[in-house]
């Protein structure tokens, strides 16, 4: 959550202030994410009954980290959407699709039915809190980098890009930490996703 929310924040700033997209065009540029997450989530929902929810839950943050690395590596002044945004954004969306269904099942599987609402609530709250904390930390990194470069006389737009890249690199570290924690802590279990969702 720390990484995902922050990625959308910095990409929005990059697309609008550096690439010069309008707010509506910026919103439309994120539309492919919805379709990619929907397709990948559907595949994961079918897979968890065969391989369990842990493999996609471990793979998801790793793929997200790759997507962030692609974004950070290609982001530049004078770039364009298809070359400098879409490849990393699409890769990150695949990582999100792997994570959403598997993470929800891991958080709610084995919970007594009368506690399922509470478990879902805790999951949603933790995602929102994690996103807020992550955004605060990564924003501090980004804008301190931007301010330092501008104060030194660097061009504003180049400073913005360098700041966003610095924040995304921290996001990559957080995603890798999520991979390690999930691999070590989460126990695997094969779950019928459709049945589990109906029970929830």
PDB file of C-alpha atoms in Angstrom:
ATOM      1  CA  UNK A   1       0.000   0.000   0.000  1.00  0.00           C
ATOM      2  CA  UNK A   2       2.894   2.379   0.815  1.00  0.00           C
ATOM      3  CA  UNK A   3       4.309   1.834  -2.639  1.00  0.00           C
ATOM      4  CA  UNK A   4       1.111   1.676  -4.701  1.00  0.00           C
ATOM      5  CA  UNK A   5      -0.523   4.875  -3.442  1.00  0.00           C
ATOM      6  CA  UNK A   6       2.741   6.774  -3.734  1.00  0.00           C
ATOM      7  CA  UNK A   7       3.325   5.571  -7.292  1.00  0.00           C
ATOM      8  CA  UNK A   8      -0.001   7.003  -8.464  1.00  0.00           C
ATOM      9  CA  UNK A   9       0.716  10.293  -6.679  1.00  0.00           C
ATOM     10  CA  UNK A  10       4.136  10.825  -8.252  1.00  0.00           C
ATOM     11  CA  UNK A  11       3.064   9.592 -11.674  1.00  0.00           C
ATOM     12  CA  UNK A  12       0.146  12.019 -11.629  1.00  0.00           C
ATOM     13  CA  UNK A  13       2.511  14.891 -10.827  1.00  0.00           C
ATOM     14  CA  UNK A  14       4.950  13.766 -13.514  1.00  0.00           C
ATOM     15  CA  UNK A  15       2.287  13.371 -16.212  1.00  0.00           C
ATOM     16  CA  UNK A  16       0.649  16.718 -15.448  1.00  0.00           C
ATOM     17  CA  UNK A  17       3.539  18.998 -14.547  1.00  0.00           C
ATOM     18  CA  UNK A  18       6.364  17.529 -16.638  1.00  0.00           C
ATOM     19  CA  UNK A  19       4.612  15.954 -19.633  1.00  0.00           C
ATOM     20  CA  UNK A  20       1.941  18.686 -19.614  1.00  0.00           C
ATOM     21  CA  UNK A  21      -1.191  16.505 -19.696  1.00  0.00           C
ATOM     22  CA  UNK A  22      -4.537  17.998 -18.675  1.00  0.00           C
ATOM     23  CA  UNK A  23      -6.254  16.528 -15.564  1.00  0.00           C
ATOM     24  CA  UNK A  24      -8.785  14.640 -17.739  1.00  0.00           C
ATOM     25  CA  UNK A  25      -6.087  13.253 -20.041  1.00  0.00           C
ATOM     26  CA  UNK A  26      -4.065  12.259 -16.983  1.00  0.00           C
ATOM     27  CA  UNK A  27      -7.040  10.366 -15.568  1.00  0.00           C
ATOM     28  CA  UNK A  28      -7.556   8.567 -18.876  1.00  0.00           C
ATOM     29  CA  UNK A  29      -3.881   7.617 -18.963  1.00  0.00           C
ATOM     30  CA  UNK A  30      -4.437   5.479 -15.849  1.00  0.00           C
ATOM     31  CA  UNK A  31      -7.402   3.646 -17.398  1.00  0.00           C
ATOM     32  CA  UNK A  32      -5.320   0.671 -18.665  1.00  0.00           C
ATOM     33  CA  UNK A  33      -4.441  -0.097 -15.042  1.00  0.00           C
ATOM     34  CA  UNK A  34      -8.080  -0.978 -14.334  1.00  0.00           C
ATOM     35  CA  UNK A  35      -8.271  -3.479 -17.176  1.00  0.00           C
ATOM     36  CA  UNK A  36      -4.907  -5.079 -16.406  1.00  0.00           C
ATOM     37  CA  UNK A  37      -5.751  -5.507 -12.713  1.00  0.00           C
ATOM     38  CA  UNK A  38      -9.161  -6.996 -13.614  1.00  0.00           C
ATOM     39  CA  UNK A  39      -7.634  -9.552 -15.988  1.00  0.00           C
ATOM     40  CA  UNK A  40      -4.788 -10.551 -13.656  1.00  0.00           C
ATOM     41  CA  UNK A  41      -7.103 -10.723 -10.624  1.00  0.00           C
ATOM     42  CA  UNK A  42      -9.385 -13.087 -12.539  1.00  0.00           C
ATOM     43  CA  UNK A  43      -6.437 -15.347 -13.361  1.00  0.00           C
ATOM     44  CA  UNK A  44      -5.227 -15.287  -9.739  1.00  0.00           C
ATOM     45  CA  UNK A  45      -8.726 -16.113  -8.458  1.00  0.00           C
ATOM     46  CA  UNK A  46      -8.623 -19.313 -10.518  1.00  0.00           C
ATOM     47  CA  UNK A  47      -5.030 -20.138  -9.565  1.00  0.00           C
ATOM     48  CA  UNK A  48      -5.315 -19.898  -5.766  1.00  0.00           C
ATOM     49  CA  UNK A  49      -7.425 -23.050  -5.641  1.00  0.00           C
ATOM     50  CA  UNK A  50      -4.550 -24.964  -7.275  1.00  0.00           C
ATOM     51  CA  UNK A  51      -1.375 -23.368  -5.935  1.00  0.00           C
ATOM     52  CA  UNK A  52      -2.601 -21.395  -2.901  1.00  0.00           C
ATOM     53  CA  UNK A  53      -2.544 -17.653  -2.290  1.00  0.00           C
ATOM     54  CA  UNK A  54       1.090 -17.330  -1.162  1.00  0.00           C
ATOM     55  CA  UNK A  55       2.876 -17.649  -4.561  1.00  0.00           C
ATOM     56  CA  UNK A  56       0.982 -14.749  -6.209  1.00  0.00           C
ATOM     57  CA  UNK A  57       1.175 -12.771  -2.963  1.00  0.00           C
ATOM     58  CA  UNK A  58       4.983 -13.078  -2.984  1.00  0.00           C
ATOM     59  CA  UNK A  59       5.273 -12.476  -6.731  1.00  0.00           C
ATOM     60  CA  UNK A  60       3.000  -9.399  -6.714  1.00  0.00           C
ATOM     61  CA  UNK A  61       5.257  -6.947  -4.832  1.00  0.00           C
ATOM     62  CA  UNK A  62       8.265  -8.229  -6.794  1.00  0.00           C
ATOM     63  CA  UNK A  63       6.560  -7.459 -10.119  1.00  0.00           C
ATOM     64  CA  UNK A  64       5.459  -4.104  -8.674  1.00  0.00           C
ATOM     65  CA  UNK A  65       9.099  -3.358  -7.788  1.00  0.00           C
ATOM     66  CA  UNK A  66      10.113  -4.129 -11.378  1.00  0.00           C
ATOM     67  CA  UNK A  67       7.399  -1.777 -12.631  1.00  0.00           C
ATOM     68  CA  UNK A  68       8.606   0.996 -10.340  1.00  0.00           C
ATOM     69  CA  UNK A  69      12.173   0.453 -11.506  1.00  0.00           C
ATOM     70  CA  UNK A  70      11.061   0.740 -15.142  1.00  0.00           C
ATOM     71  CA  UNK A  71       9.210   3.986 -14.359  1.00  0.00           C
ATOM     72  CA  UNK A  72      12.150   5.440 -12.422  1.00  0.00           C
ATOM     73  CA  UNK A  73      14.615   4.413 -15.156  1.00  0.00           C
ATOM     74  CA  UNK A  74      12.647   5.855 -18.068  1.00  0.00           C
ATOM     75  CA  UNK A  75      11.129   8.968 -16.461  1.00  0.00           C
ATOM     76  CA  UNK A  76      12.642  12.112 -18.004  1.00  0.00           C
ATOM     77  CA  UNK A  77      11.936  15.666 -19.058  1.00  0.00           C
ATOM     78  CA  UNK A  78      10.594  15.729 -22.622  1.00  0.00           C
ATOM     79  CA  UNK A  79       9.367  12.169 -22.440  1.00  0.00           C
ATOM     80  CA  UNK A  80       6.074  10.746 -23.661  1.00  0.00           C
ATOM     81  CA  UNK A  81       3.363   8.529 -22.225  1.00  0.00           C
ATOM     82  CA  UNK A  82       3.935   5.360 -24.272  1.00  0.00           C
ATOM     83  CA  UNK A  83       7.708   5.272 -23.807  1.00  0.00           C
ATOM     84  CA  UNK A  84       8.162   6.757 -20.340  1.00  0.00           C
ATOM     85  CA  UNK A  85       4.981   5.926 -18.437  1.00  0.00           C
ATOM     86  CA  UNK A  86       2.985   3.040 -19.886  1.00  0.00           C
ATOM     87  CA  UNK A  87       5.571   0.201 -19.739  1.00  0.00           C
ATOM     88  CA  UNK A  88       6.273   0.656 -16.033  1.00  0.00           C
ATOM     89  CA  UNK A  89       2.644   1.456 -15.244  1.00  0.00           C
ATOM     90  CA  UNK A  90       1.425  -1.714 -16.974  1.00  0.00           C
ATOM     91  CA  UNK A  91       4.031  -3.838 -15.187  1.00  0.00           C
ATOM     92  CA  UNK A  92       3.058  -2.316 -11.838  1.00  0.00           C
ATOM     93  CA  UNK A  93      -0.607  -3.043 -12.582  1.00  0.00           C
ATOM     94  CA  UNK A  94       0.235  -6.720 -13.070  1.00  0.00           C
ATOM     95  CA  UNK A  95       1.885  -6.712  -9.643  1.00  0.00           C
ATOM     96  CA  UNK A  96      -1.199  -5.101  -8.115  1.00  0.00           C
ATOM     97  CA  UNK A  97      -3.478  -7.671  -9.739  1.00  0.00           C
ATOM     98  CA  UNK A  98      -1.368 -10.472  -8.281  1.00  0.00           C
ATOM     99  CA  UNK A  99      -1.518  -8.888  -4.834  1.00  0.00           C
ATOM    100  CA  UNK A 100      -5.148  -7.787  -4.413  1.00  0.00           C
ATOM    101  CA  UNK A 101      -6.990 -11.127  -4.544  1.00  0.00           C
ATOM    102  CA  UNK A 102      -4.245 -13.167  -2.885  1.00  0.00           C
ATOM    103  CA  UNK A 103      -3.786 -10.590  -0.117  1.00  0.00           C
ATOM    104  CA  UNK A 104      -7.502 -10.418   0.605  1.00  0.00           C
ATOM    105  CA  UNK A 105      -7.772 -14.217   0.770  1.00  0.00           C
ATOM    106  CA  UNK A 106      -4.720 -14.454   3.028  1.00  0.00           C
ATOM    107  CA  UNK A 107      -6.225 -11.879   5.401  1.00  0.00           C
ATOM    108  CA  UNK A 108      -9.698 -13.430   5.558  1.00  0.00           C
ATOM    109  CA  UNK A 109      -9.210 -17.190   5.089  1.00  0.00           C
ATOM    110  CA  UNK A 110      -9.757 -19.248   8.215  1.00  0.00           C
ATOM    111  CA  UNK A 111     -11.491 -16.369   9.979  1.00  0.00           C
ATOM    112  CA  UNK A 112     -14.819 -17.375  11.602  1.00  0.00           C
ATOM    113  CA  UNK A 113     -17.768 -16.151   9.551  1.00  0.00           C
ATOM    114  CA  UNK A 114     -18.959 -13.729  12.246  1.00  0.00           C
ATOM    115  CA  UNK A 115     -15.506 -12.096  12.242  1.00  0.00           C
ATOM    116  CA  UNK A 116     -15.115 -11.877   8.443  1.00  0.00           C
ATOM    117  CA  UNK A 117     -16.386  -8.278   8.339  1.00  0.00           C
ATOM    118  CA  UNK A 118     -13.938  -7.291  11.069  1.00  0.00           C
ATOM    119  CA  UNK A 119     -11.048  -8.962   9.225  1.00  0.00           C
ATOM    120  CA  UNK A 120     -11.945  -7.166   5.991  1.00  0.00           C
ATOM    121  CA  UNK A 121     -12.214  -3.870   7.866  1.00  0.00           C
ATOM    122  CA  UNK A 122      -8.791  -4.301   9.443  1.00  0.00           C
ATOM    123  CA  UNK A 123      -7.318  -5.153   6.026  1.00  0.00           C
ATOM    124  CA  UNK A 124      -8.820  -2.038   4.417  1.00  0.00           C
ATOM    125  CA  UNK A 125      -7.779   0.190   7.315  1.00  0.00           C
ATOM    126  CA  UNK A 126      -4.219  -1.122   7.281  1.00  0.00           C
ATOM    127  CA  UNK A 127      -4.009  -0.430   3.536  1.00  0.00           C
ATOM    128  CA  UNK A 128      -5.228   3.145   3.990  1.00  0.00           C
ATOM    129  CA  UNK A 129      -2.901   3.815   6.928  1.00  0.00           C
ATOM    130  CA  UNK A 130       0.023   2.185   5.118  1.00  0.00           C
ATOM    131  CA  UNK A 131      -0.679   4.265   2.032  1.00  0.00           C
ATOM    132  CA  UNK A 132      -0.830   7.485   4.059  1.00  0.00           C
ATOM    133  CA  UNK A 133       2.424   6.745   5.915  1.00  0.00           C
ATOM    134  CA  UNK A 134       4.188   5.679   2.728  1.00  0.00           C
ATOM    135  CA  UNK A 135       3.056   8.778   0.869  1.00  0.00           C
ATOM    136  CA  UNK A 136       4.264  11.019   3.712  1.00  0.00           C
ATOM    137  CA  UNK A 137       7.708   9.396   3.794  1.00  0.00           C
ATOM    138  CA  UNK A 138       8.182   9.245   0.030  1.00  0.00           C
ATOM    139  CA  UNK A 139       6.905  12.802  -0.422  1.00  0.00           C
ATOM    140  CA  UNK A 140       9.470  14.012   2.105  1.00  0.00           C
ATOM    141  CA  UNK A 141      12.195  12.269   0.100  1.00  0.00           C
ATOM    142  CA  UNK A 142      10.921  13.626  -3.230  1.00  0.00           C
ATOM    143  CA  UNK A 143      10.417  17.229  -2.215  1.00  0.00           C
ATOM    144  CA  UNK A 144      13.607  17.495  -0.199  1.00  0.00           C
ATOM    145  CA  UNK A 145      15.470  16.325  -3.321  1.00  0.00           C
ATOM    146  CA  UNK A 146      13.575  18.825  -5.476  1.00  0.00           C
ATOM    147  CA  UNK A 147      14.187  21.714  -3.068  1.00  0.00           C
ATOM    148  CA  UNK A 148      17.895  20.900  -2.797  1.00  0.00           C
ATOM    149  CA  UNK A 149      18.354  20.880  -6.581  1.00  0.00           C
ATOM    150  CA  UNK A 150      16.318  24.044  -7.155  1.00  0.00           C
ATOM    151  CA  UNK A 151      18.208  25.831  -4.365  1.00  0.00           C
ATOM    152  CA  UNK A 152      21.459  24.851  -6.073  1.00  0.00           C
ATOM    153  CA  UNK A 153      20.243  26.502  -9.259  1.00  0.00           C
ATOM    154  CA  UNK A 154      19.082  23.412 -11.145  1.00  0.00           C
ATOM    155  CA  UNK A 155      16.194  23.541 -13.658  1.00  0.00           C
ATOM    156  CA  UNK A 156      12.839  23.038 -11.911  1.00  0.00           C
ATOM    157  CA  UNK A 157      11.520  20.290 -14.170  1.00  0.00           C
ATOM    158  CA  UNK A 158      14.731  18.271 -13.992  1.00  0.00           C
ATOM    159  CA  UNK A 159      14.657  18.662 -10.216  1.00  0.00           C
ATOM    160  CA  UNK A 160      11.067  17.358 -10.167  1.00  0.00           C
ATOM    161  CA  UNK A 161      11.995  14.270 -12.160  1.00  0.00           C
ATOM    162  CA  UNK A 162      14.996  13.571  -9.914  1.00  0.00           C
ATOM    163  CA  UNK A 163      12.798  13.968  -6.831  1.00  0.00           C
ATOM    164  CA  UNK A 164      10.146  11.589  -8.150  1.00  0.00           C
ATOM    165  CA  UNK A 165      12.830   9.071  -9.079  1.00  0.00           C
ATOM    166  CA  UNK A 166      14.327   9.235  -5.580  1.00  0.00           C
ATOM    167  CA  UNK A 167      10.911   8.562  -4.048  1.00  0.00           C
ATOM    168  CA  UNK A 168      10.214   5.660  -6.418  1.00  0.00           C
ATOM    169  CA  UNK A 169      13.548   4.071  -5.497  1.00  0.00           C
ATOM    170  CA  UNK A 170      12.459   4.064  -1.853  1.00  0.00           C
ATOM    171  CA  UNK A 171       9.183   2.534  -3.032  1.00  0.00           C
ATOM    172  CA  UNK A 172      11.142  -0.271  -4.702  1.00  0.00           C
ATOM    173  CA  UNK A 173      12.891  -1.005  -1.398  1.00  0.00           C
ATOM    174  CA  UNK A 174       9.518  -1.144   0.396  1.00  0.00           C
ATOM    175  CA  UNK A 175       8.136  -3.529  -2.233  1.00  0.00           C
ATOM    176  CA  UNK A 176      11.153  -5.840  -1.848  1.00  0.00           C
ATOM    177  CA  UNK A 177      10.674  -5.760   1.938  1.00  0.00           C
ATOM    178  CA  UNK A 178       7.056  -6.836   1.332  1.00  0.00           C
ATOM    179  CA  UNK A 179       8.326  -9.780  -0.753  1.00  0.00           C
ATOM    180  CA  UNK A 180      10.675 -10.903   2.024  1.00  0.00           C
ATOM    181  CA  UNK A 181       8.108 -10.489   4.822  1.00  0.00           C
ATOM    182  CA  UNK A 182       5.422 -12.333   2.851  1.00  0.00           C
ATOM    183  CA  UNK A 183       7.789 -15.169   1.979  1.00  0.00           C
ATOM    184  CA  UNK A 184       8.819 -15.598   5.620  1.00  0.00           C
ATOM    185  CA  UNK A 185       5.562 -14.935   7.473  1.00  0.00           C
ATOM    186  CA  UNK A 186       2.573 -15.967   5.355  1.00  0.00           C
ATOM    187  CA  UNK A 187       1.542 -19.622   5.319  1.00  0.00           C
ATOM    188  CA  UNK A 188       0.223 -21.013   2.064  1.00  0.00           C
ATOM    189  CA  UNK A 189      -3.306 -22.363   1.719  1.00  0.00           C
ATOM    190  CA  UNK A 190      -5.340 -23.447  -1.295  1.00  0.00           C
ATOM    191  CA  UNK A 191      -8.631 -21.559  -1.339  1.00  0.00           C
ATOM    192  CA  UNK A 192     -11.640 -21.487  -3.639  1.00  0.00           C
ATOM    193  CA  UNK A 193     -11.737 -17.751  -4.286  1.00  0.00           C
ATOM    194  CA  UNK A 194     -15.371 -17.641  -5.453  1.00  0.00           C
ATOM    195  CA  UNK A 195     -16.560 -19.571  -2.412  1.00  0.00           C
ATOM    196  CA  UNK A 196     -14.455 -17.440  -0.064  1.00  0.00           C
ATOM    197  CA  UNK A 197     -15.790 -14.199  -1.564  1.00  0.00           C
ATOM    198  CA  UNK A 198     -19.388 -15.423  -1.264  1.00  0.00           C
ATOM    199  CA  UNK A 199     -18.842 -16.297   2.397  1.00  0.00           C
ATOM    200  CA  UNK A 200     -17.359 -12.826   2.988  1.00  0.00           C
TER     201      UNK A 200
END
